[in-house]
Coordinates of C-alpha atoms and ligand atoms in Angstrom, one line a residue:
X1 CA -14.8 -23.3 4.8
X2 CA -12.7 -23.2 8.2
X3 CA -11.8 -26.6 7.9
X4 CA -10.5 -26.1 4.6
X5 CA -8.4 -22.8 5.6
X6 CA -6.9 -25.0 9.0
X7 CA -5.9 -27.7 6.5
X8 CA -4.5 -25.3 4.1
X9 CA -2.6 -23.8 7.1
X10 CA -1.2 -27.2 8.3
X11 CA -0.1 -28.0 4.6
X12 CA 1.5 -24.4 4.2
X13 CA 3.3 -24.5 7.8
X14 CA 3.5 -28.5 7.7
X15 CA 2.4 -28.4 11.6
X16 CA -0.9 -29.7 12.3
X17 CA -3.9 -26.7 13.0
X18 CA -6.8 -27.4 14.1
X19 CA -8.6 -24.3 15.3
X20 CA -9.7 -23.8 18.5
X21 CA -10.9 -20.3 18.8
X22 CA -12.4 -17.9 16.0
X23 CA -12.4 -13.8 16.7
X24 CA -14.0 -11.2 14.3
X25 CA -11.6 -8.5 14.1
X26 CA -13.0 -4.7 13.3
X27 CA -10.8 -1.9 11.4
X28 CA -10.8 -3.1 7.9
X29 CA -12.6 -1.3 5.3
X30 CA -12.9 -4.0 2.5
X31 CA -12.7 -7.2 4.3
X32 CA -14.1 -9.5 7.3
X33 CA -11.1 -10.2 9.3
X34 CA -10.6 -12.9 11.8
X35 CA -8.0 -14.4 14.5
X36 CA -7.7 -18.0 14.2
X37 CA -6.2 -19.4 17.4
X38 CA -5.5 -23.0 18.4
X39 CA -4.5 -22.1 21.7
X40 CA -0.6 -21.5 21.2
X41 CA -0.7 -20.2 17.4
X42 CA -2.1 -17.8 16.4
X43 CA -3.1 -16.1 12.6
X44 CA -5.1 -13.3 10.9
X45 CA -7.2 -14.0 8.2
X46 CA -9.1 -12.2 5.9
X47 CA -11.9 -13.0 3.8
X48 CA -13.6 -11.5 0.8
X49 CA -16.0 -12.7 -2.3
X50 CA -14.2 -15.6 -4.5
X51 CA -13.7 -13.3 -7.6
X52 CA -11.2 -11.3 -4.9
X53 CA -8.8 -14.1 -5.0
X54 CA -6.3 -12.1 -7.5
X55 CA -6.6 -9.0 -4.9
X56 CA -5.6 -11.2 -1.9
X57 CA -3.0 -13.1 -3.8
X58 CA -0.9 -10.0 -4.6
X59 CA -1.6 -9.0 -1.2
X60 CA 0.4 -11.9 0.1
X61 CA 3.2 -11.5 -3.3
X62 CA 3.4 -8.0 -1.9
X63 CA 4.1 -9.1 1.8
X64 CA 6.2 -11.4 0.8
X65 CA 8.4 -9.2 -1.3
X66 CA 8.3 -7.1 1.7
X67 CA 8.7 -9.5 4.3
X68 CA 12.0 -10.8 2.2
X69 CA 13.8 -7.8 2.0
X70 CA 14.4 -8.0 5.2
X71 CA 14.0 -4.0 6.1
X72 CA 10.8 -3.2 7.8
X73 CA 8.1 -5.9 9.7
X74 CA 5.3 -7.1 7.9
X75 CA 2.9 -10.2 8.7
X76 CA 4.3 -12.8 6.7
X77 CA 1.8 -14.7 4.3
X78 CA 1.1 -18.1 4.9
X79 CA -1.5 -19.3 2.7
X80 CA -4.2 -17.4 0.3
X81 CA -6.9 -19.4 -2.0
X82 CA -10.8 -19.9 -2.2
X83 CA -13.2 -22.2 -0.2
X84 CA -16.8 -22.2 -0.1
X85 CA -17.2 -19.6 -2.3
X86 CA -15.0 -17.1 -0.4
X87 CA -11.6 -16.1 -0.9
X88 CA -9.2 -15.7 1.8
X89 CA -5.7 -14.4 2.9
X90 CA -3.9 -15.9 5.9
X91 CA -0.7 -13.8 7.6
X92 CA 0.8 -14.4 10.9
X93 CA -0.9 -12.6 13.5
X94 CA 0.9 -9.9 14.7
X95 CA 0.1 -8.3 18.5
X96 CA -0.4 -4.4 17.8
X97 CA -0.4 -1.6 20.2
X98 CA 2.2 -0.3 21.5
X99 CA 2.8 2.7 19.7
X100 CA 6.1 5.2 21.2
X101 CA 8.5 7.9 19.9
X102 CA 11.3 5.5 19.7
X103 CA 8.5 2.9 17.6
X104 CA 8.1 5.6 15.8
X105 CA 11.3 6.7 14.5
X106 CA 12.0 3.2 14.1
X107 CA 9.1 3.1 11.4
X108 CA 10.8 6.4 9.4
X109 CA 14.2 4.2 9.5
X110 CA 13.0 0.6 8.4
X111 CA 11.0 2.6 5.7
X112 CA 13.8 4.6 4.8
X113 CA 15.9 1.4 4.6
X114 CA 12.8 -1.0 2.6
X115 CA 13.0 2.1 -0.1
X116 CA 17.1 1.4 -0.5
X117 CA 15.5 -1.5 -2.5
X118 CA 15.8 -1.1 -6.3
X119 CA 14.8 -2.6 -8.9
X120 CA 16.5 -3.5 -12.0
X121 CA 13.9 -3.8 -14.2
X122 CA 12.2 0.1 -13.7
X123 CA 9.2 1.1 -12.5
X124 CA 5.9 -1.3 -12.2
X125 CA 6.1 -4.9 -10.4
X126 CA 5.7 -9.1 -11.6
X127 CA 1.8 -8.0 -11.9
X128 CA -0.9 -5.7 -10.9
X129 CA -2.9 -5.3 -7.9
X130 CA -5.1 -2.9 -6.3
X131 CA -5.2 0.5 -4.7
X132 CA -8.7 0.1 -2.4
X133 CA -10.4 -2.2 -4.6
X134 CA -9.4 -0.1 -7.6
X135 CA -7.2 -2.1 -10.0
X136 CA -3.7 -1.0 -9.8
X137 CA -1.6 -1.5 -12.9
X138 CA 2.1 -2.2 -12.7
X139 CA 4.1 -2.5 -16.1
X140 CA 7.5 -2.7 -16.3
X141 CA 8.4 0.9 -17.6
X142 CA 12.1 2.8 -17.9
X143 CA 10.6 5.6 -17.3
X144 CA 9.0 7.3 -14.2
X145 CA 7.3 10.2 -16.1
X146 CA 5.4 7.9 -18.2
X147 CA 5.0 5.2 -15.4
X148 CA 2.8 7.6 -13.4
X149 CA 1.0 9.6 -15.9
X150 CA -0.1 6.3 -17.7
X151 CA -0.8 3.9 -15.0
X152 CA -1.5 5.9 -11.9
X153 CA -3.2 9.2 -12.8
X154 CA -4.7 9.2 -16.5
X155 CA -6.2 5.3 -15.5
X156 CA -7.8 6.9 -12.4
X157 CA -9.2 10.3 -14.3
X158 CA -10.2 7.4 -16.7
X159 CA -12.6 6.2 -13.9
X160 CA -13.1 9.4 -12.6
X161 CA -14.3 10.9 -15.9
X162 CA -17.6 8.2 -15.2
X163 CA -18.9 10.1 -12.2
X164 CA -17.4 14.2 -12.8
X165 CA -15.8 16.1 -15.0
X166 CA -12.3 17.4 -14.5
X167 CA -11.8 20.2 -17.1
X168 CA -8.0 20.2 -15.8
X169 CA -7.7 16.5 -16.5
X170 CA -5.3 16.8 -20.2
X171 CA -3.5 20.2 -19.0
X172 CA -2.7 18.6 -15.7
X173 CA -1.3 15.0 -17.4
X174 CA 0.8 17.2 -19.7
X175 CA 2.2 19.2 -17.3
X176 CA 3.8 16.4 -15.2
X177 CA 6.9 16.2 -17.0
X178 CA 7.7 20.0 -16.2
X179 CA 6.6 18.9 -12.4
X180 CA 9.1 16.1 -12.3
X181 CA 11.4 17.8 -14.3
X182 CA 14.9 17.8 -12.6
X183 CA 13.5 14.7 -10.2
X184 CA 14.9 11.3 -11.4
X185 CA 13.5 9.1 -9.0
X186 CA 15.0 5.2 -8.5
X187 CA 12.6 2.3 -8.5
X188 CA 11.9 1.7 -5.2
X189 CA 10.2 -0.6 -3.4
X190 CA 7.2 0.9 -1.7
X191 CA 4.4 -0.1 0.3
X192 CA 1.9 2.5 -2.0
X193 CA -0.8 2.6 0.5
X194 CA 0.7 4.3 3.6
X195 CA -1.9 5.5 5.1
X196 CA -2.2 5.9 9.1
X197 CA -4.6 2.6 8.9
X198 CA -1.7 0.7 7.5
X199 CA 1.2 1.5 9.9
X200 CA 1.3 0.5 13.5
X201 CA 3.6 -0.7 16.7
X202 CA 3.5 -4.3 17.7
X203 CA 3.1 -4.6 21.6
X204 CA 7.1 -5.4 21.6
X205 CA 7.6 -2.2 20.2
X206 CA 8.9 -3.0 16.6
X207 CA 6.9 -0.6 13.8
X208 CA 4.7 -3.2 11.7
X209 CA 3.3 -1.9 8.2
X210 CA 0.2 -3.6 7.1
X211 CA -2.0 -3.8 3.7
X212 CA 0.1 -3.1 0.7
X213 CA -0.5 -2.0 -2.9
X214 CA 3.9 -2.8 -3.8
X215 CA 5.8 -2.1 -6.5
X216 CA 8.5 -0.5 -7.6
X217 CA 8.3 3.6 -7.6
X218 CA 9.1 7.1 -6.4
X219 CA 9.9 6.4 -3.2
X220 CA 8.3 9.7 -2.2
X221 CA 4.4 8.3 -2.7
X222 CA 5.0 7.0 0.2
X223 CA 6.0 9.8 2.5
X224 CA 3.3 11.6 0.9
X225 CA 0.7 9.3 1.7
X226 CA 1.5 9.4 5.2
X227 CA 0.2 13.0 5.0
X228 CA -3.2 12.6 3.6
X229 CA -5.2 11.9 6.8
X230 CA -3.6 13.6 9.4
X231 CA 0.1 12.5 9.2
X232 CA 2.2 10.4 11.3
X233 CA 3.8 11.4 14.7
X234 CA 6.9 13.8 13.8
X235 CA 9.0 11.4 15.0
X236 CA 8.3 9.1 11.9
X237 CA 9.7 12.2 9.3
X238 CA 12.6 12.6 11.8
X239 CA 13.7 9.0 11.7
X240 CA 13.0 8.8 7.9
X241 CA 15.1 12.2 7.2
X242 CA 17.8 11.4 8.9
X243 CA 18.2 7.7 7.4
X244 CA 17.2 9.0 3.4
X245 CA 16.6 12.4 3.2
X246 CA 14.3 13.8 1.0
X247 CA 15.0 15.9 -2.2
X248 CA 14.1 19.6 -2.7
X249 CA 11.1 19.9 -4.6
X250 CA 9.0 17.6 -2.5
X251 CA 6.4 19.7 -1.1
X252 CA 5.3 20.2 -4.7
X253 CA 5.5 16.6 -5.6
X254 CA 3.4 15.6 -2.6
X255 CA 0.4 17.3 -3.9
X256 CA 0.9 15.1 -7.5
X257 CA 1.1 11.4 -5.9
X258 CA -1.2 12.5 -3.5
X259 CA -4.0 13.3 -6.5
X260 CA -3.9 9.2 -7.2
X261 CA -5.7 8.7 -4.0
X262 CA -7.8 11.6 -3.8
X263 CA -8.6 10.6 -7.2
X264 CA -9.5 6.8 -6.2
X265 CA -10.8 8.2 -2.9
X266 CA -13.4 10.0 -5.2
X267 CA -14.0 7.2 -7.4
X268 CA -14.5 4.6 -4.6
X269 CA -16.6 7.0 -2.3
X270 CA -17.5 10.0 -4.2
X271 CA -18.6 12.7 -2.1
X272 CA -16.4 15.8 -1.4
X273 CA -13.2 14.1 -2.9
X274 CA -14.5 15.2 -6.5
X275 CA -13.8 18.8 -5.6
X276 CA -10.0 18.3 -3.3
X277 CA -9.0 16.7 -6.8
X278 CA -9.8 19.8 -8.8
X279 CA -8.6 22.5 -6.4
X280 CA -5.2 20.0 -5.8
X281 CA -5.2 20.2 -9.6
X282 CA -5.6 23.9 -9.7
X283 CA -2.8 24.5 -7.1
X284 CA -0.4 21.8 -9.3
X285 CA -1.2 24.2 -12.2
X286 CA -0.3 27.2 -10.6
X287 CA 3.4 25.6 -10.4
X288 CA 4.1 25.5 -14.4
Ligands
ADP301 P1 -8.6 -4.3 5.0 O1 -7.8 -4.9 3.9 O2 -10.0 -4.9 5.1 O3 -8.5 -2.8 5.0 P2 -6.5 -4.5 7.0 O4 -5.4 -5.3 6.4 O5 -6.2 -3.0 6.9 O6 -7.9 -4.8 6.4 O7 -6.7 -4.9 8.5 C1 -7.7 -4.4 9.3 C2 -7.1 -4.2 10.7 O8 -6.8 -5.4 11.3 C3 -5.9 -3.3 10.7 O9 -6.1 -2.0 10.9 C4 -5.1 -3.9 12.0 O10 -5.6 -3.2 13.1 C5 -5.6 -5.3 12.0 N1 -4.6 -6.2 11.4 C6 -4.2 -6.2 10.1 N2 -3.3 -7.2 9.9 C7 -3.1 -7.8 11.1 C8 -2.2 -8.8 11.5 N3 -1.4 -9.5 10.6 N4 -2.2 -9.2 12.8 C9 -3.0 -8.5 13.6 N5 -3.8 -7.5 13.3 C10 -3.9 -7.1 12.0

């Protein structure tokens, strides 16, 4: 299988690899990750089961669109396919760690500036991917009310529904358009997994984001995400503020887009999420 991903690499870069050194890299929570090294380049590669090929090939569409815009640093794709039975995703390998106030801000600036890119075909993106290893669907739509009461939170209750009840589920899907009502979001593009795991600081200092679930929406999933585990330095919401400020209203919103991935969280892991759904359900109630 490595011989086939170091000729794949040579064919995609058109420089010969051979590869000289093979790291296993910790941190990721679906994948085996590696750092292939032949002594002077160097790339990160992920590996799954075959029948994840889709998930890593709109990994590396999603990076790419990223990576094009030309806004915020992502590890460019280089090459994604199957061998041996695996499937596998290879990106330049970027240095990570040195994380500052200034990186920080940076990282609220370039995100503010990635979600200045609209789309002029609505909401959704060229196909689906995935959120975790959920499948994320992405159809074009006009509009952003049905956009994410279809595709992002009745398909998750849809899954949830397998493994708990949610006796909130229909009152809460009907009352998003009175939640988003005054809110006309553009089609941005946005990373839609921002979680703490997927943002760092290269060791030259430039804000990197990592792992994306793209397309084009509400620009504000993504600040809200940022809050779900802990938040990102303050610095981050300073830089992003003063680049794109945010609209009144947020605060409430949050709790919405956040549901999706408390929602997934509970239908990936189970546990505890089951019952943040329902009382972030009940709080979104009290609202209408
Ligand atoms: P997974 O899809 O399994 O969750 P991630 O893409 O989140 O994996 O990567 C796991 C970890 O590997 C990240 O938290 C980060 O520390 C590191 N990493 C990810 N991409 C790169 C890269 N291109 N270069 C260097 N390190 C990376």
């Amino acid at each position: 299988m490595w011989n086939s991903i170091a000729q794949e690499i040579t064919r995609a870069t058109k420089n010969p690899f051979d590869i000289q050194d093979r790291r296993s890299i910790g941190g990721g929570s679906i994948n085996q990750a590696y750092r292939l090294s032949d002594g002077d380049r160097n790339y990160f590669v992920k590996l799954n089961r075959a029948a994840q090929y889709g998930m890593f090939e709109a990994e590396a569409l999603g990076l790419k669109e990223i990576a094009d815009s030309n806004t915020i640093r992502v590890p460019r794709p280089i090459c994604w396919g199957t061998a041996n039975g695996s499937a596998y995703i290879v990106m330049e390998y970027l240095p990570l760690g040195n994380s500052s106030r200034q990186a920080w801000y940076q990282m609220g600036q370039d995100l503010a500036a990635m979600h200045r890119v609209i789309s002029d075909r609505g909401f959704g993106w060229q196909r689906d991917n995935t959120i975790g290893d959920t499948p994320q669907k992405n159809p074009w739509i006009e509009d952003w009310v049905t956009f994410y009461t279809e595709y992002r939170l009745r398909y998750q209750f849809q899954l949830a529904n397998r493994r708990g009840h949610f006796p909130q589920q229909d009152a809460l899907l009907a009352a998003i358009p009175s939640l988003l009502s005054g809110h006309d979001p553009e089609p941005s593009l946005v990373h839609g997994d921002l979680w703490s795991g997927n943002a760092s600081v290269m060791a030259d200092g430039t804000p990197v984001i990592l792992d994306p679930a793209t397309y084009y929406g509400d620009r504000e999933v993504d600040l809200a995400m940022t809050e779900v585990f802990g938040g990102f330095p303050n610095a981050f919401y300073e830089g992003y503020q003063a680049t794109y400020p945010l609209e009144d209203g947020y605060e409430i919103r949050k709790i919405l887009y956040n549901l999706y991935h408390i929602l997934n969280h509970f239908n990936l892991f189970g546990g505890g999420y089951g019952s943040q759904a329902s009382s972030m359900c009940d709080r979104l109630l009290r609202y209408i």
